[in-house]
Short mmCIF file of C-alpha atoms and ligand atoms in Angstrom, two decimals:
data_model
loop_
_atom_site.label_atom_id
_atom_site.label_comp_id
_atom_site.label_asym_id
_atom_site.label_seq_id
_atom_site.Cartn_x
_atom_site.Cartn_y
_atom_site.Cartn_z
CA UNK A 1 80.92 172.38 109.76
CA UNK A 2 80.22 175.16 107.23
CA UNK A 3 78.83 174.76 104.36
CA UNK A 4 80.70 174.86 101.29
CA UNK A 5 78.34 177.10 99.16
CA UNK A 6 77.67 179.24 101.12
CA UNK A 7 81.23 181.07 99.99
CA UNK A 8 83.63 181.22 103.65
CA UNK A 9 85.45 177.93 104.48
CA UNK A 10 87.22 178.30 107.93
CA UNK A 11 90.86 177.50 107.51
CA UNK A 12 91.03 175.41 109.85
CA UNK A 13 88.28 173.17 111.85
CA UNK A 14 87.91 170.99 114.80
CA UNK A 15 85.63 167.77 114.61
CA UNK A 16 84.85 166.29 118.10
CA UNK A 17 83.09 163.11 118.38
CA UNK A 18 83.04 160.75 121.36
CA UNK A 19 85.46 157.59 119.88
CA UNK A 20 83.22 155.45 117.18
CA UNK A 21 81.37 158.54 116.79
CA UNK A 22 79.64 160.37 113.49
CA UNK A 23 82.74 162.36 112.59
CA UNK A 24 84.60 160.53 110.12
CA UNK A 25 81.15 160.22 107.91
CA UNK A 26 80.47 164.05 108.58
CA UNK A 27 84.59 165.01 107.56
CA UNK A 28 83.74 162.83 104.53
CA UNK A 29 80.33 164.66 103.27
CA UNK A 30 82.01 167.94 103.65
CA UNK A 31 85.12 166.72 101.90
CA UNK A 32 83.02 165.82 98.90
CA UNK A 33 81.14 169.22 98.78
CA UNK A 34 84.87 170.93 98.69
CA UNK A 35 86.57 168.85 95.70
CA UNK A 36 83.40 168.17 94.03
CA UNK A 37 82.73 171.09 91.35
CA UNK A 38 79.03 170.74 91.38
CA UNK A 39 78.96 170.69 95.27
CA UNK A 40 79.35 167.20 96.05
CA UNK A 41 77.45 165.30 92.90
CA UNK A 42 78.47 161.65 94.32
CA UNK A 43 79.11 160.45 90.51
CA UNK A 44 82.03 162.84 89.62
CA UNK A 45 85.16 161.54 89.10
CA UNK A 46 86.80 163.94 91.77
CA UNK A 47 83.77 162.49 94.23
CA UNK A 48 84.50 158.92 93.22
CA UNK A 49 88.10 159.28 93.91
CA UNK A 50 87.56 160.87 97.08
CA UNK A 51 85.19 157.95 98.06
CA UNK A 52 88.29 155.67 97.54
CA UNK A 53 90.39 157.82 99.46
CA UNK A 54 92.53 158.59 96.89
CA UNK A 55 91.83 162.27 95.53
CA UNK A 56 95.47 164.24 94.51
CA UNK A 57 93.79 167.13 96.62
CA UNK A 58 93.23 165.33 99.97
CA UNK A 59 95.86 164.24 102.44
CA UNK A 60 95.50 162.22 105.09
CA UNK A 61 97.45 161.87 108.65
CA UNK A 62 96.77 159.80 111.45
CA UNK A 63 98.76 158.08 114.36
CA UNK A 64 101.23 154.99 113.05
CA UNK A 65 103.88 152.99 114.30
CA UNK A 66 107.31 154.48 114.33
CA UNK A 67 109.33 152.15 113.30
CA UNK A 68 112.21 152.77 111.20
CA UNK A 69 111.39 150.49 108.51
CA UNK A 70 108.24 152.47 107.66
CA UNK A 71 109.16 155.70 107.80
CA UNK A 72 106.82 156.42 110.62
CA UNK A 73 104.61 158.64 108.64
CA UNK A 74 101.10 157.58 107.72
CA UNK A 75 101.59 157.85 103.74
CA UNK A 76 103.16 154.51 103.79
CA UNK A 77 99.65 153.19 106.08
CA UNK A 78 97.31 154.51 103.88
CA UNK A 79 95.98 151.13 102.20
CA UNK A 80 95.85 149.85 105.43
CA UNK A 81 94.20 152.59 106.41
CA UNK A 82 91.77 152.49 103.59
CA UNK A 83 90.80 148.96 104.66
CA UNK A 84 90.17 149.64 108.17
CA UNK A 85 87.53 152.50 107.09
CA UNK A 86 86.19 150.35 104.79
CA UNK A 87 84.73 147.70 107.45
CA UNK A 88 83.94 150.42 109.83
CA UNK A 89 83.31 154.15 108.81
CA UNK A 90 83.21 154.86 112.50
CA UNK A 91 86.77 154.01 113.29
CA UNK A 92 87.44 153.11 117.39
CA UNK A 93 90.95 154.07 117.87
CA UNK A 94 91.83 150.76 119.94
CA UNK A 95 90.93 149.16 116.78
CA UNK A 96 93.66 150.59 114.45
CA UNK A 97 95.84 149.76 117.00
CA UNK A 98 94.80 146.23 116.23
CA UNK A 99 94.97 146.45 113.21
CA UNK A 100 98.54 147.88 113.38
CA UNK A 101 99.12 145.25 115.59
CA UNK A 102 100.94 147.72 117.76
CA UNK A 103 99.43 146.99 121.23
CA UNK A 104 102.62 147.66 122.90
CA UNK A 105 103.90 150.39 120.82
CA UNK A 106 104.07 154.08 120.61
CA UNK A 107 101.21 154.94 118.10
CA UNK A 108 101.40 158.75 117.06
CA UNK A 109 101.84 161.09 114.53
CA UNK A 110 105.49 161.00 114.56
CA UNK A 111 108.06 163.59 114.14
CA UNK A 112 108.51 162.97 110.24
CA UNK A 113 105.16 164.46 109.89
CA UNK A 114 106.00 167.49 110.50
CA UNK A 115 108.51 167.64 107.49
CA UNK A 116 105.16 165.50 105.50
CA UNK A 117 102.99 168.31 106.30
CA UNK A 118 105.18 170.71 105.38
CA UNK A 119 105.48 169.02 102.02
CA UNK A 120 101.74 168.53 100.99
CA UNK A 121 100.88 172.63 101.98
CA UNK A 122 103.60 173.16 99.54
CA UNK A 123 101.64 171.12 97.02
CA UNK A 124 99.89 173.00 94.18
CA UNK A 125 96.24 172.09 94.06
CA UNK A 126 95.76 169.49 91.15
CA UNK A 127 92.39 170.43 90.44
CA UNK A 128 93.03 174.31 91.23
CA UNK A 129 90.07 173.72 93.86
CA UNK A 130 90.87 173.46 97.75
CA UNK A 131 93.40 171.55 98.66
CA UNK A 132 92.16 169.46 101.98
CA UNK A 133 94.27 168.05 105.10
CA UNK A 134 92.63 165.76 107.64
CA UNK A 135 94.10 164.93 110.52
CA UNK A 136 93.19 161.87 112.61
CA UNK A 137 93.61 162.51 116.52
CA UNK A 138 95.30 165.46 116.81
CA UNK A 139 95.86 164.25 120.26
CA UNK A 140 98.37 161.91 119.35
CA UNK A 141 100.68 164.18 117.75
CA UNK A 142 104.18 164.13 118.36
CA UNK A 143 105.33 167.67 120.15
CA UNK A 144 107.50 169.01 116.77
CA UNK A 145 104.27 167.66 114.47
CA UNK A 146 102.41 169.95 116.85
CA UNK A 147 104.50 172.80 116.00
CA UNK A 148 104.46 172.55 112.74
CA UNK A 149 101.04 172.38 112.22
CA UNK A 150 100.66 175.11 114.74
CA UNK A 151 102.88 177.32 112.38
CA UNK A 152 99.99 176.20 109.89
CA UNK A 153 97.63 177.66 111.55
CA UNK A 154 99.50 181.05 112.42
CA UNK A 155 99.42 181.53 108.49
CA UNK A 156 97.44 179.98 106.91
CA UNK A 157 97.72 179.41 102.93
CA UNK A 158 94.81 180.31 100.62
CA UNK A 159 92.39 177.26 99.43
CA UNK A 160 93.85 175.22 102.19
CA UNK A 161 91.62 173.67 104.31
CA UNK A 162 92.86 171.43 107.57
CA UNK A 163 89.62 169.22 108.90
CA UNK A 164 91.04 167.72 112.78
CA UNK A 165 88.96 165.01 113.94
CA UNK A 166 89.57 164.44 117.63
CA UNK A 167 88.01 162.06 120.17
CA UNK A 168 89.93 163.62 122.95
CA UNK A 169 89.67 166.96 122.84
CA UNK A 170 91.40 168.37 126.50
CA UNK A 171 94.39 166.40 125.30
CA UNK A 172 95.02 168.85 122.09
CA UNK A 173 97.64 171.26 122.53
CA UNK A 174 95.44 175.01 123.59
CA UNK A 175 97.30 176.85 120.86
CA UNK A 176 95.98 174.58 118.62
CA UNK A 177 92.55 174.59 119.78
CA UNK A 178 92.31 178.06 119.69
CA UNK A 179 92.96 178.96 116.49
CA UNK A 180 90.47 176.38 114.56
CA UNK A 181 86.85 176.74 114.79
CA UNK A 182 85.21 173.52 116.94
CA UNK A 183 82.25 171.35 115.99
CA UNK A 184 80.84 169.19 118.73
CA UNK A 185 79.00 165.83 117.46
CA UNK A 186 76.90 164.00 119.83
CA UNK A 187 76.27 160.78 119.82
CA UNK A 188 74.16 159.19 116.45
CA UNK A 189 71.63 158.08 119.76
CA UNK A 190 71.18 154.02 120.52
CA UNK A 191 68.06 153.95 118.56
CA UNK A 192 69.49 155.25 115.26
CA UNK A 193 72.06 152.80 115.97
CA UNK A 194 69.67 149.95 116.34
CA UNK A 195 68.07 150.76 113.15
CA UNK A 196 71.20 150.84 110.90
CA UNK A 197 72.60 147.94 112.32
CA UNK A 198 69.02 145.94 111.11
CA UNK A 199 69.16 147.76 107.72
CA UNK A 200 72.69 148.54 107.03
CA UNK A 201 74.34 145.60 108.59
CA UNK A 202 72.09 143.35 107.89
CA UNK A 203 71.89 142.47 111.72
CA UNK A 204 69.60 140.03 113.65
CA UNK A 205 67.07 142.24 115.39
CA UNK A 206 67.70 140.93 118.63
CA UNK A 207 71.46 141.35 118.77
CA UNK A 208 71.27 144.85 117.17
CA UNK A 209 69.10 145.72 120.22
CA UNK A 210 71.16 144.36 122.68
CA UNK A 211 74.88 146.39 121.07
CA UNK A 212 73.02 149.29 120.29
CA UNK A 213 72.54 149.17 124.09
CA UNK A 214 75.96 149.19 125.06
CA UNK A 215 77.29 151.22 122.13
CA UNK A 216 76.37 154.97 124.44
CA UNK A 217 74.76 155.56 120.84
CA UNK A 218 78.26 155.50 118.98
CA UNK A 219 77.76 153.03 115.97
CA UNK A 220 81.65 152.43 116.05
CA UNK A 221 81.27 150.99 119.47
CA UNK A 222 78.27 148.27 118.78
CA UNK A 223 80.65 147.36 115.67
CA UNK A 224 83.55 146.67 117.73
CA UNK A 225 81.10 144.74 120.41
CA UNK A 226 80.32 142.62 117.68
CA UNK A 227 83.76 142.17 116.50
CA UNK A 228 85.21 141.94 120.12
CA UNK A 229 82.37 139.53 121.50
CA UNK A 230 85.44 137.72 123.61
CA UNK A 231 86.65 140.99 125.12
CA UNK A 232 83.42 141.34 126.70
CA UNK A 233 83.46 138.00 128.23
CA UNK A 234 85.69 138.71 131.30
CA UNK A 235 83.99 141.77 131.83
CA UNK A 236 80.82 140.81 131.84
CA UNK A 237 82.02 137.51 134.13
CA UNK A 238 83.45 139.79 136.87
CA UNK A 239 80.71 142.12 136.60
CA UNK A 240 77.82 139.34 137.47
CA UNK A 241 80.59 137.93 140.45
CA UNK A 242 81.01 140.88 141.70
CA UNK A 243 77.21 141.57 142.10
CA UNK A 244 77.46 137.97 143.68
CA UNK A 245 79.94 138.44 145.96
CA UNK A 246 78.88 141.99 147.31
CA UNK A 247 75.49 140.85 147.59
CA UNK A 248 76.96 137.52 150.00
CA UNK A 249 79.17 139.71 151.55
CA UNK A 250 81.72 137.66 151.10
CA UNK A 251 84.93 139.34 152.06
CA UNK A 252 87.73 136.71 151.28
CA UNK A 253 85.53 136.17 147.64
CA UNK A 254 85.81 139.61 147.17
CA UNK A 255 89.62 140.19 148.14
CA UNK A 256 90.11 136.80 145.14
CA UNK A 257 88.09 139.14 142.89
CA UNK A 258 90.11 142.78 143.29
CA UNK A 259 93.33 140.67 142.64
CA UNK A 260 92.28 139.81 139.46
CA UNK A 261 90.57 142.64 138.24
CA UNK A 262 93.87 144.80 139.77
CA UNK A 263 95.93 142.56 137.54
CA UNK A 264 94.14 143.90 134.68
CA UNK A 265 95.43 146.96 132.29
CA UNK A 266 94.34 150.33 132.98
CA UNK A 267 92.16 150.52 129.73
CA UNK A 268 90.85 147.09 130.50
CA UNK A 269 89.73 148.50 133.98
CA UNK A 270 88.02 151.49 132.37
CA UNK A 271 86.17 149.17 129.99
CA UNK A 272 85.02 146.95 132.53
CA UNK A 273 83.70 150.15 134.70
CA UNK A 274 81.96 151.31 131.81
CA UNK A 275 80.43 148.40 131.05
CA UNK A 276 79.32 147.83 135.09
CA UNK A 277 77.59 151.15 134.85
CA UNK A 278 75.50 150.70 131.58
CA UNK A 279 74.97 146.85 132.77
CA UNK A 280 73.31 148.24 135.71
CA UNK A 281 71.54 151.34 134.24
CA UNK A 282 69.72 148.24 132.59
CA UNK A 283 69.18 146.29 135.82
CA UNK A 284 67.30 149.53 136.39
CA UNK A 285 64.80 149.53 133.43
CA UNK A 286 64.77 146.21 133.53
CA UNK A 287 62.98 146.34 137.28
CA UNK A 288 60.75 149.13 135.54
CA UNK A 289 59.70 147.20 132.59
CA UNK A 290 61.55 149.12 130.33
CA UNK A 291 64.12 147.61 128.84
CA UNK A 292 65.01 146.69 125.61
CA UNK A 293 67.39 144.36 124.97
CA UNK A 294 69.57 143.06 127.88
CA UNK A 295 73.11 142.85 127.56
CA UNK A 296 73.95 139.79 129.37
CA UNK A 297 71.71 138.38 127.19
CA UNK A 298 74.14 137.87 124.49
CA UNK A 299 76.29 135.42 126.91
CA UNK A 300 74.14 133.06 127.72
CA UNK A 301 77.41 130.97 128.72
CA UNK A 302 77.24 133.66 131.91
CA UNK A 303 74.26 132.56 134.57
CA UNK A 304 72.60 135.25 136.15
CA UNK A 305 69.44 135.78 137.54
CA UNK A 306 68.71 139.56 136.26
CA UNK A 307 65.17 139.53 137.30
CA UNK A 308 66.26 138.49 140.68
CA UNK A 309 68.82 140.92 141.30
CA UNK A 310 66.93 143.65 139.24
CA UNK A 311 64.31 143.35 142.19
CA UNK A 312 67.34 143.93 144.90
CA UNK A 313 67.43 147.61 142.75
CA UNK A 314 66.16 150.50 143.68
CA UNK A 315 66.43 153.94 142.75
CA UNK A 316 68.57 155.09 145.67
CA UNK A 317 70.76 151.94 145.40
CA UNK A 318 71.76 152.51 141.87
CA UNK A 319 72.40 156.02 141.89
CA UNK A 320 75.12 155.13 144.74
CA UNK A 321 76.15 152.32 142.74
CA UNK A 322 76.83 154.48 139.95
CA UNK A 323 78.10 157.20 141.95
CA UNK A 324 80.92 154.45 142.73
CA UNK A 325 81.58 153.08 139.75
CA UNK A 326 82.20 157.15 138.41
CA UNK A 327 84.74 158.09 141.27
CA UNK A 328 86.26 154.18 140.35
CA UNK A 329 86.88 155.75 136.97
CA UNK A 330 87.83 158.60 137.93
CA UNK A 331 90.77 156.96 140.37
CA UNK A 332 91.63 154.34 137.64
CA UNK A 333 92.60 157.29 134.94
CA UNK A 334 94.56 159.26 137.75
CA UNK A 335 96.91 156.31 138.17
CA UNK A 336 95.43 155.30 141.79
CA UNK A 337 96.39 151.96 143.10
CA UNK A 338 93.94 149.25 141.53
CA UNK A 339 93.82 147.15 144.16
CA UNK A 340 92.88 150.28 146.62
CA UNK A 341 90.43 151.15 143.88
CA UNK A 342 88.52 148.58 143.35
CA UNK A 343 88.62 146.84 147.16
CA UNK A 344 87.06 150.50 148.41
CA UNK A 345 84.54 150.30 145.36
CA UNK A 346 83.50 146.43 146.47
CA UNK A 347 83.29 147.65 150.40
CA UNK A 348 81.00 150.09 148.91
CA UNK A 349 78.93 147.55 146.81
CA UNK A 350 78.46 145.69 149.31
CA UNK A 351 77.10 148.29 151.42
CA UNK A 352 74.47 149.33 148.48
CA UNK A 353 72.80 146.06 148.98
ZN1 LIG I 401 81.11 165.35 92.38
#
């Protein structure tokens, strides 16, 4: 993001990070520089208001449940949203949907938000400084809201800054993307996440090691796992069972296994494949005695001879297995019949051993 003191503030910026990544804190720091007369002192009234997400010149739009009673606009949900970000300043989309209790509902930036966007932009700035509009997840915008945004981007208003935070850049309208300055924030990194869990979240060092190893370097993901350990248990169980069955070349057993996994929803199936890929990499590092914090140690209730399996691995097998998991991940995303995808992957896994 352009430094506020450098003078030129781009009208629209698209900040891209992975789910659970660094985008939110980065955007919040940036806004602090915009709203504070001292360039982000952290102690003045404007900074304090902004920290509470209550600065009159900073507006938030984010996906909500489009129900009739709530009006379907994010201002109604702002208190919930503030609370949500208080627990995890690196938010994960799924957790927000759960906080809304909306697993089966459409969660989006609704048609009604288009009008609200217009109202926000026509307001005069309270402080005489910048007016800021933050849009979390522009990839979840209803078409009419997206068109409204597009018009705004085409005819920028003075001293108005629009900050879009996305975890899925490809799903944003190309015409919107092309009018924004895009900034990519890479993962924080596993070591940084580990240190943060210990120093800031006061976590036990062993647990911090395991969680950071599973986080892919995104702090929000580590917190998500911490809060939702029970969601990972079936993934861990099925991964261990999969390796065992494939190693024993137990075809009927694999068929039953496929039946179970094919009954999950698509998101669970993709979580499973990502989780499996991470544990597989860890087994490879274990073989080389280069592993810190093995993920399955977090599940003492699941019996698994990790050292034994690590010895069965070699570099080529691991590469082949990763390829198998990646292909399955793509197929699941393309809506290929899940039974076929996982049966095919099981045969390949058998072949690998
Ligand atoms: Zn200040």
